[in-house]
Coordinates of C-alpha atoms in Angstrom, one line a residue:
P1 CA 39.9 15.1 14.6
Y2 CA 37.7 13.2 12.0
T3 CA 35.1 15.9 12.0
G4 CA 36.1 17.5 8.5
T5 CA 36.5 14.0 6.9
I6 CA 33.3 12.9 8.3
S7 CA 31.4 16.0 6.9
I8 CA 33.1 15.7 3.4
S9 CA 32.0 12.2 3.3
L10 CA 28.6 12.9 4.7
T11 CA 28.0 15.4 1.7
L12 CA 29.2 12.9 -0.7
A13 CA 26.8 10.1 0.6
H14 CA 24.0 12.6 0.9
L15 CA 24.5 13.5 -3.1
I16 CA 24.8 10.1 -4.0
F17 CA 22.1 8.4 -2.4
S18 CA 19.8 11.5 -3.1
L19 CA 20.3 10.4 -6.9
V20 CA 19.4 6.8 -5.8
S21 CA 16.2 8.0 -4.5
I22 CA 15.3 10.1 -7.3
S23 CA 16.2 7.3 -9.7
L24 CA 13.9 5.3 -7.8
A25 CA 10.8 7.9 -7.5
A26 CA 11.3 7.9 -11.1
S27 CA 10.9 4.2 -11.7
M28 CA 7.8 4.4 -9.5
A29 CA 6.5 7.2 -11.7
G30 CA 6.9 5.1 -14.6
E31 CA 5.0 2.2 -13.3
L32 CA 2.1 4.1 -12.3
R33 CA 1.8 5.5 -15.7
S34 CA 2.0 2.0 -17.4
T35 CA 0.3 -1.0 -16.4
S36 CA 0.7 -1.6 -12.7
L37 CA -2.6 0.0 -12.0
F38 CA -4.1 -2.8 -13.4
H39 CA -2.7 -5.0 -10.4
L40 CA -3.8 -2.9 -7.6
S41 CA -7.6 -3.8 -7.5
Q42 CA -7.4 -5.1 -4.0
P43 CA -6.8 -3.0 -0.9
L44 CA -4.1 -5.1 0.7
R45 CA -2.3 -5.1 -2.7
R46 CA -2.2 -1.3 -2.9
I47 CA -1.0 -0.9 0.7
E48 CA 1.8 -3.4 -0.1
Y49 CA 2.6 -1.6 -3.0
S50 CA 2.5 2.1 -1.5
V51 CA 4.5 0.8 1.3
S52 CA 7.5 -1.0 -0.8
W53 CA 7.9 2.1 -2.9
L54 CA 8.0 4.0 0.5
L55 CA 10.6 1.8 1.7
S56 CA 12.5 1.8 -1.4
I57 CA 12.5 5.5 -1.9
A58 CA 12.9 7.0 1.6
W59 CA 14.1 4.7 4.0
L60 CA 16.6 2.5 2.2
P61 CA 18.6 5.0 0.6
S62 CA 18.8 7.2 4.0
L63 CA 19.9 4.3 6.2
L64 CA 22.3 3.3 3.5
M65 CA 23.6 6.5 3.6
A66 CA 24.0 6.7 7.2
L67 CA 25.6 2.9 7.1
S68 CA 28.1 4.0 4.4
L69 CA 29.8 5.9 6.9
F70 CA 30.5 3.6 9.4
V71 CA 31.2 0.4 7.4
P72 CA 34.8 1.8 6.0
L73 CA 35.5 3.1 9.6
A74 CA 34.6 -0.2 11.5
T75 CA 36.4 -2.1 8.8
F76 CA 39.6 -0.1 8.9
D77 CA 39.4 0.3 13.0
P78 CA 36.2 -0.5 15.2
R79 CA 37.5 2.0 17.6
L80 CA 37.3 4.8 15.1
V81 CA 33.3 4.6 14.9
L82 CA 33.1 5.5 18.8
R83 CA 34.8 8.6 18.3
V84 CA 32.6 9.7 15.4
S85 CA 29.9 12.6 16.3
F86 CA 26.6 10.9 15.7
Q87 CA 24.7 14.3 15.8
P88 CA 25.4 15.4 11.9
I89 CA 25.0 12.0 10.8
Y90 CA 21.3 11.5 12.5
L91 CA 20.5 15.3 11.5
R92 CA 21.3 14.2 7.8
L93 CA 19.4 11.1 8.3
V94 CA 16.4 12.7 9.4
E95 CA 16.5 15.6 6.8
D96 CA 16.9 13.1 3.8
L97 CA 14.3 11.1 5.1
L98 CA 11.7 13.9 4.8
T99 CA 13.3 14.9 1.4
F100 CA 12.9 11.5 0.1
S101 CA 9.5 11.1 1.3
I102 CA 8.5 14.3 -1.1
F103 CA 9.9 12.3 -3.9
C104 CA 7.2 9.5 -3.2
W105 CA 4.7 12.3 -3.6
A106 CA 6.5 13.4 -7.1
A107 CA 6.2 10.1 -8.3
L108 CA 2.3 10.1 -7.9
S109 CA 2.4 12.6 -10.8
K110 CA 3.2 9.7 -13.0
R111 CA 5.7 12.0 -15.0
R112 CA 9.5 11.3 -14.7
G113 CA 10.5 14.8 -15.8
I114 CA 8.5 16.1 -12.9
V115 CA 10.1 13.8 -10.3
A116 CA 13.6 14.8 -11.7
F117 CA 13.2 18.5 -11.4
I118 CA 11.4 18.2 -7.9
G119 CA 14.2 16.1 -6.8
L120 CA 17.3 17.9 -8.0
F121 CA 15.4 21.2 -6.9
F122 CA 15.0 20.1 -3.4
V123 CA 18.3 18.5 -2.9
L124 CA 20.6 21.2 -4.6
I125 CA 18.7 24.3 -4.8
L126 CA 15.9 24.7 -2.1
P127 CA 17.5 24.7 1.1
Y128 CA 20.1 27.2 0.5
L129 CA 17.6 29.4 -1.7
T130 CA 15.3 29.4 1.0
M131 CA 17.8 31.0 3.6
V132 CA 19.1 33.4 1.0
L133 CA 15.4 34.5 0.1
M134 CA 14.4 35.0 3.9
S135 CA 17.6 36.9 4.5
L136 CA 17.0 38.9 1.5
I137 CA 13.4 39.7 2.1
F138 CA 13.6 40.7 5.5
Y139 CA 16.7 42.7 5.1
V140 CA 14.9 44.7 2.2
F141 CA 11.5 45.1 3.8
Y142 CA 12.8 45.5 7.4
Q143 CA 16.2 46.6 7.5
G144 CA 17.3 43.7 9.4
T145 CA 20.4 41.3 9.4
N146 CA 18.7 38.3 10.0
P147 CA 15.2 36.6 9.4
P148 CA 12.7 36.8 12.5
T149 CA 13.0 33.8 15.0
L150 CA 10.0 32.0 13.8
L151 CA 11.2 31.8 10.3
L152 CA 14.6 30.6 11.2
A153 CA 12.8 27.9 13.7
A154 CA 10.4 26.7 10.7
Y155 CA 14.0 26.7 8.7
E156 CA 15.7 24.4 11.3
V157 CA 12.8 22.4 11.4
L158 CA 12.6 21.5 7.7
F159 CA 16.2 21.4 7.2
P160 CA 18.1 20.4 10.3
S161 CA 21.2 19.3 8.8
T162 CA 21.6 22.1 6.4
A163 CA 20.6 24.6 9.1
S164 CA 23.0 23.2 11.4
T165 CA 25.8 23.3 8.9
L166 CA 25.0 26.9 7.7
F167 CA 24.7 28.2 11.3
M168 CA 28.1 26.8 12.3
G169 CA 29.5 28.5 9.5
G170 CA 28.3 31.8 11.0
I171 CA 25.9 32.5 8.1
A172 CA 23.1 33.0 10.4
Q173 CA 22.1 32.4 14.1
G174 CA 20.0 29.5 15.1
V175 CA 17.5 29.8 17.6
L176 CA 16.6 26.0 18.3
D177 CA 18.9 23.2 19.6
P178 CA 19.5 20.9 16.5
M179 CA 18.1 18.0 18.2
K180 CA 15.1 19.5 19.6
A181 CA 14.5 21.0 15.8
S182 CA 14.5 17.4 14.6
I183 CA 11.7 16.4 16.9
G184 CA 9.6 18.7 14.6
T185 CA 11.2 17.5 11.5
L186 CA 10.2 13.8 12.6
L187 CA 6.3 15.1 13.2
I188 CA 6.4 16.5 9.7
L189 CA 7.9 13.2 8.3
A190 CA 5.3 11.0 10.0
L191 CA 2.5 13.2 8.5
T192 CA 3.9 13.4 5.0
Q193 CA 4.4 9.8 5.0
G194 CA 1.2 9.1 6.6
T195 CA -0.8 11.3 3.9
Y196 CA 1.2 9.6 1.0
L197 CA 0.0 6.1 2.0
I198 CA -3.9 7.3 2.7
Y199 CA -3.8 9.2 -0.7
F200 CA -2.4 6.4 -2.7
I201 CA -4.6 3.9 -1.5
R202 CA -7.7 6.0 -2.1
K203 CA -6.6 7.8 -5.2
F204 CA -5.5 4.6 -6.9
E205 CA -8.4 2.6 -5.8
V206 CA -9.8 0.7 -8.8
K207 CA -13.7 0.6 -8.6

Protein backbone atom coordinates (compact mmCIF):
# COMPACT_ATOMS: atom_id res chain seq x y z
CA PRO A 1 0.00 0.00 0.00
CA TYR A 2 2.97 2.33 0.46
CA THR A 3 4.75 1.47 -2.80
CA GLY A 4 3.57 4.56 -4.68
CA THR A 5 4.40 6.91 -1.83
CA ILE A 6 7.83 5.37 -1.32
CA SER A 7 8.55 5.57 -5.06
CA ILE A 8 7.71 9.27 -5.18
CA SER A 9 9.65 9.97 -1.98
CA LEU A 10 12.63 8.02 -3.30
CA THR A 11 12.68 10.01 -6.54
CA LEU A 12 12.49 13.33 -4.71
CA ALA A 13 15.20 12.32 -2.24
CA HIS A 14 17.37 11.14 -5.15
CA LEU A 15 17.08 14.51 -6.90
CA ILE A 16 17.69 16.53 -3.74
CA PHE A 17 20.78 14.63 -2.64
CA SER A 18 22.09 14.51 -6.21
CA LEU A 19 22.20 18.30 -6.11
CA VAL A 20 23.95 18.11 -2.74
CA SER A 21 26.56 15.77 -4.19
CA ILE A 22 27.08 17.95 -7.26
CA SER A 23 27.48 21.02 -5.05
CA LEU A 24 30.09 19.27 -2.91
CA ALA A 25 31.97 18.05 -5.99
CA ALA A 26 32.00 21.62 -7.32
CA SER A 27 33.45 22.76 -3.99
CA MET A 28 36.18 20.16 -4.29
CA ALA A 29 36.97 21.36 -7.82
CA GLY A 30 37.22 24.91 -6.51
CA GLU A 31 39.60 23.89 -3.73
CA LEU A 32 41.84 21.95 -6.09
CA ARG A 33 41.96 24.98 -8.37
CA SER A 34 43.04 27.29 -5.55
CA THR A 35 45.64 26.78 -2.85
CA SER A 36 44.81 23.40 -1.33
CA LEU A 37 47.49 21.61 -3.34
CA PHE A 38 50.18 23.44 -1.40
CA HIS A 39 49.11 21.49 1.67
CA LEU A 40 49.19 18.04 0.05
CA SER A 41 52.91 17.37 0.21
CA GLN A 42 52.68 14.33 2.48
CA PRO A 43 51.28 10.96 1.26
CA LEU A 44 49.10 10.54 4.35
CA ARG A 45 47.65 14.00 3.83
CA ARG A 46 46.74 13.19 0.23
CA ILE A 47 45.04 9.97 1.28
CA GLU A 48 43.05 11.75 3.99
CA TYR A 49 42.06 14.53 1.62
CA SER A 50 40.89 12.24 -1.21
CA VAL A 51 39.03 9.88 1.13
CA SER A 52 37.30 12.72 2.97
CA TRP A 53 35.98 14.13 -0.29
CA LEU A 54 34.92 10.69 -1.48
CA LEU A 55 32.94 10.19 1.72
CA SER A 56 31.43 13.67 1.48
CA ILE A 57 30.50 13.52 -2.21
CA ALA A 58 29.49 9.88 -2.65
CA TRP A 59 28.76 8.10 0.60
CA LEU A 60 27.23 10.76 2.83
CA PRO A 61 24.54 12.00 0.38
CA SER A 62 23.66 8.43 -0.61
CA LEU A 63 23.24 7.25 2.97
CA LEU A 64 21.30 10.36 3.94
CA MET A 65 19.05 9.81 0.94
CA ALA A 66 18.23 6.30 2.13
CA LEU A 67 17.79 7.32 5.77
CA SER A 68 15.56 10.26 4.83
CA LEU A 69 12.91 7.76 3.79
CA PHE A 70 12.94 5.78 7.02
CA VAL A 71 13.14 8.55 9.60
CA PRO A 72 9.70 10.09 8.84
CA LEU A 73 8.08 6.64 8.83
CA ALA A 74 9.77 5.61 12.05
CA THR A 75 8.73 8.87 13.68
CA PHE A 76 5.11 8.50 12.61
CA ASP A 77 4.79 4.76 13.24
CA PRO A 78 7.83 2.44 13.58
CA ARG A 79 5.74 -0.49 12.35
CA LEU A 80 5.49 1.12 8.92
CA VAL A 81 9.23 0.61 8.40
CA LEU A 82 8.72 -3.15 8.35
CA ARG A 83 6.16 -2.81 5.54
CA VAL A 84 8.51 -0.96 3.22
CA SER A 85 10.21 -2.88 0.42
CA PHE A 86 13.95 -2.46 0.86
CA GLN A 87 14.88 -3.48 -2.70
CA PRO A 88 13.99 -0.17 -4.45
CA ILE A 89 15.87 1.78 -1.77
CA TYR A 90 18.90 -0.50 -2.01
CA LEU A 91 19.00 -0.30 -5.82
CA ARG A 92 18.74 3.49 -5.72
CA LEU A 93 21.47 3.63 -3.07
CA VAL A 94 23.84 1.51 -5.17
CA GLU A 95 23.15 3.44 -8.38
CA ASP A 96 23.62 6.79 -6.67
CA LEU A 97 26.86 5.66 -5.06
CA LEU A 98 28.25 4.86 -8.51
CA THR A 99 26.97 8.10 -10.02
CA PHE A 100 28.23 10.26 -7.17
CA SER A 101 31.63 8.56 -7.34
CA ILE A 102 31.88 9.73 -10.94
CA PHE A 103 31.38 13.27 -9.63
CA CYS A 104 34.64 12.83 -7.70
CA TRP A 105 36.38 12.17 -11.00
CA ALA A 106 34.72 15.25 -12.50
CA ALA A 107 36.03 17.35 -9.61
CA LEU A 108 39.59 16.45 -10.59
CA SER A 109 39.10 18.65 -13.66
CA LYS A 110 39.25 21.60 -11.22
CA ARG A 111 36.38 23.25 -13.11
CA ARG A 112 33.02 23.85 -11.47
CA GLY A 113 31.29 24.13 -14.85
CA ILE A 114 32.43 20.67 -15.88
CA VAL A 115 31.27 19.25 -12.56
CA ALA A 116 27.84 20.85 -12.94
CA PHE A 117 27.45 19.67 -16.54
CA ILE A 118 28.53 16.08 -15.82
CA GLY A 119 26.46 15.98 -12.66
CA LEU A 120 23.21 17.14 -14.23
CA PHE A 121 23.82 15.04 -17.34
CA PHE A 122 24.39 11.84 -15.35
CA VAL A 123 21.42 12.44 -13.05
CA LEU A 124 18.75 13.81 -15.39
CA ILE A 125 19.65 12.66 -18.90
CA LEU A 126 22.10 9.77 -19.29
CA PRO A 127 20.07 6.95 -17.65
CA TYR A 128 17.11 7.59 -19.94
CA LEU A 129 18.99 8.71 -23.04
CA THR A 130 21.05 5.51 -23.00
CA MET A 131 17.96 3.32 -23.14
CA VAL A 132 16.38 5.44 -25.88
CA LEU A 133 19.53 5.34 -28.01
CA MET A 134 19.98 1.59 -27.56
CA SER A 135 16.39 0.92 -28.58
CA LEU A 136 16.52 3.35 -31.50
CA ILE A 137 19.81 2.06 -32.91
CA PHE A 138 18.78 -1.56 -32.60
CA TYR A 139 15.41 -0.86 -34.19
CA VAL A 140 16.84 1.12 -37.12
CA PHE A 141 19.73 -1.19 -37.96
CA TYR A 142 18.42 -4.56 -36.86
CA GLN A 143 14.65 -4.10 -37.16
CA GLY A 144 14.13 -5.29 -33.61
CA THR A 145 11.94 -3.91 -30.84
CA ASN A 146 14.35 -4.47 -27.96
CA PRO A 147 18.14 -4.12 -27.65
CA PRO A 148 20.12 -7.39 -27.48
CA THR A 149 20.45 -9.18 -24.18
CA LEU A 150 24.06 -8.13 -23.59
CA LEU A 151 23.26 -4.42 -23.90
CA LEU A 152 20.25 -4.73 -21.63
CA ALA A 153 22.33 -6.58 -19.05
CA ALA A 154 25.00 -3.85 -19.18
CA TYR A 155 22.30 -1.21 -18.75
CA GLU A 156 20.87 -3.01 -15.72
CA VAL A 157 24.32 -3.17 -14.14
CA LEU A 158 25.08 0.52 -14.71
CA PHE A 159 21.61 1.78 -13.76
CA PRO A 160 19.99 -0.89 -11.54
CA SER A 161 17.38 1.38 -10.00
CA THR A 162 16.41 3.17 -13.22
CA ALA A 163 16.32 -0.13 -15.13
CA SER A 164 14.10 -1.72 -12.51
CA THR A 165 11.65 1.19 -12.74
CA LEU A 166 11.61 1.31 -16.55
CA PHE A 167 11.26 -2.44 -16.98
CA MET A 168 8.52 -2.57 -14.37
CA GLY A 169 6.65 -0.02 -16.48
CA GLY A 170 6.84 -2.28 -19.51
CA ILE A 171 9.20 -0.06 -21.51
CA ALA A 172 11.55 -2.99 -22.02
CA GLN A 173 12.08 -6.51 -20.73
CA GLY A 174 14.83 -7.02 -18.17
CA VAL A 175 17.28 -9.89 -18.52
CA LEU A 176 18.84 -9.88 -15.05
CA ASP A 177 17.41 -10.06 -11.58
CA PRO A 178 17.86 -6.53 -10.14
CA MET A 179 19.66 -7.81 -7.06
CA LYS A 180 22.07 -9.87 -9.18
CA ALA A 181 22.65 -6.88 -11.46
CA SER A 182 23.57 -4.80 -8.42
CA ILE A 183 26.52 -7.12 -7.75
CA GLY A 184 28.05 -5.92 -11.01
CA THR A 185 27.25 -2.36 -9.97
CA LEU A 186 29.12 -2.83 -6.70
CA LEU A 187 32.15 -4.19 -8.55
CA ILE A 188 32.20 -1.18 -10.88
CA LEU A 189 31.71 1.07 -7.85
CA ALA A 190 34.73 -0.44 -6.10
CA LEU A 191 36.80 -0.04 -9.27
CA THR A 192 35.68 3.56 -9.76
CA GLN A 193 36.44 4.61 -6.20
CA GLY A 194 39.69 2.64 -6.00
CA THR A 195 41.10 4.11 -9.20
CA TYR A 196 40.00 7.58 -8.10
CA LEU A 197 41.98 7.29 -4.87
CA ILE A 198 45.07 5.89 -6.62
CA TYR A 199 44.93 8.53 -9.36
CA PHE A 200 44.50 11.36 -6.86
CA ILE A 201 47.42 10.25 -4.70
CA ARG A 202 49.74 9.96 -7.72
CA LYS A 203 48.44 12.86 -9.81
CA PHE A 204 48.58 15.45 -7.05
CA GLU A 205 51.85 14.32 -5.56
CA VAL A 206 54.06 17.30 -4.75
CA LYS A 207 57.63 16.53 -5.78
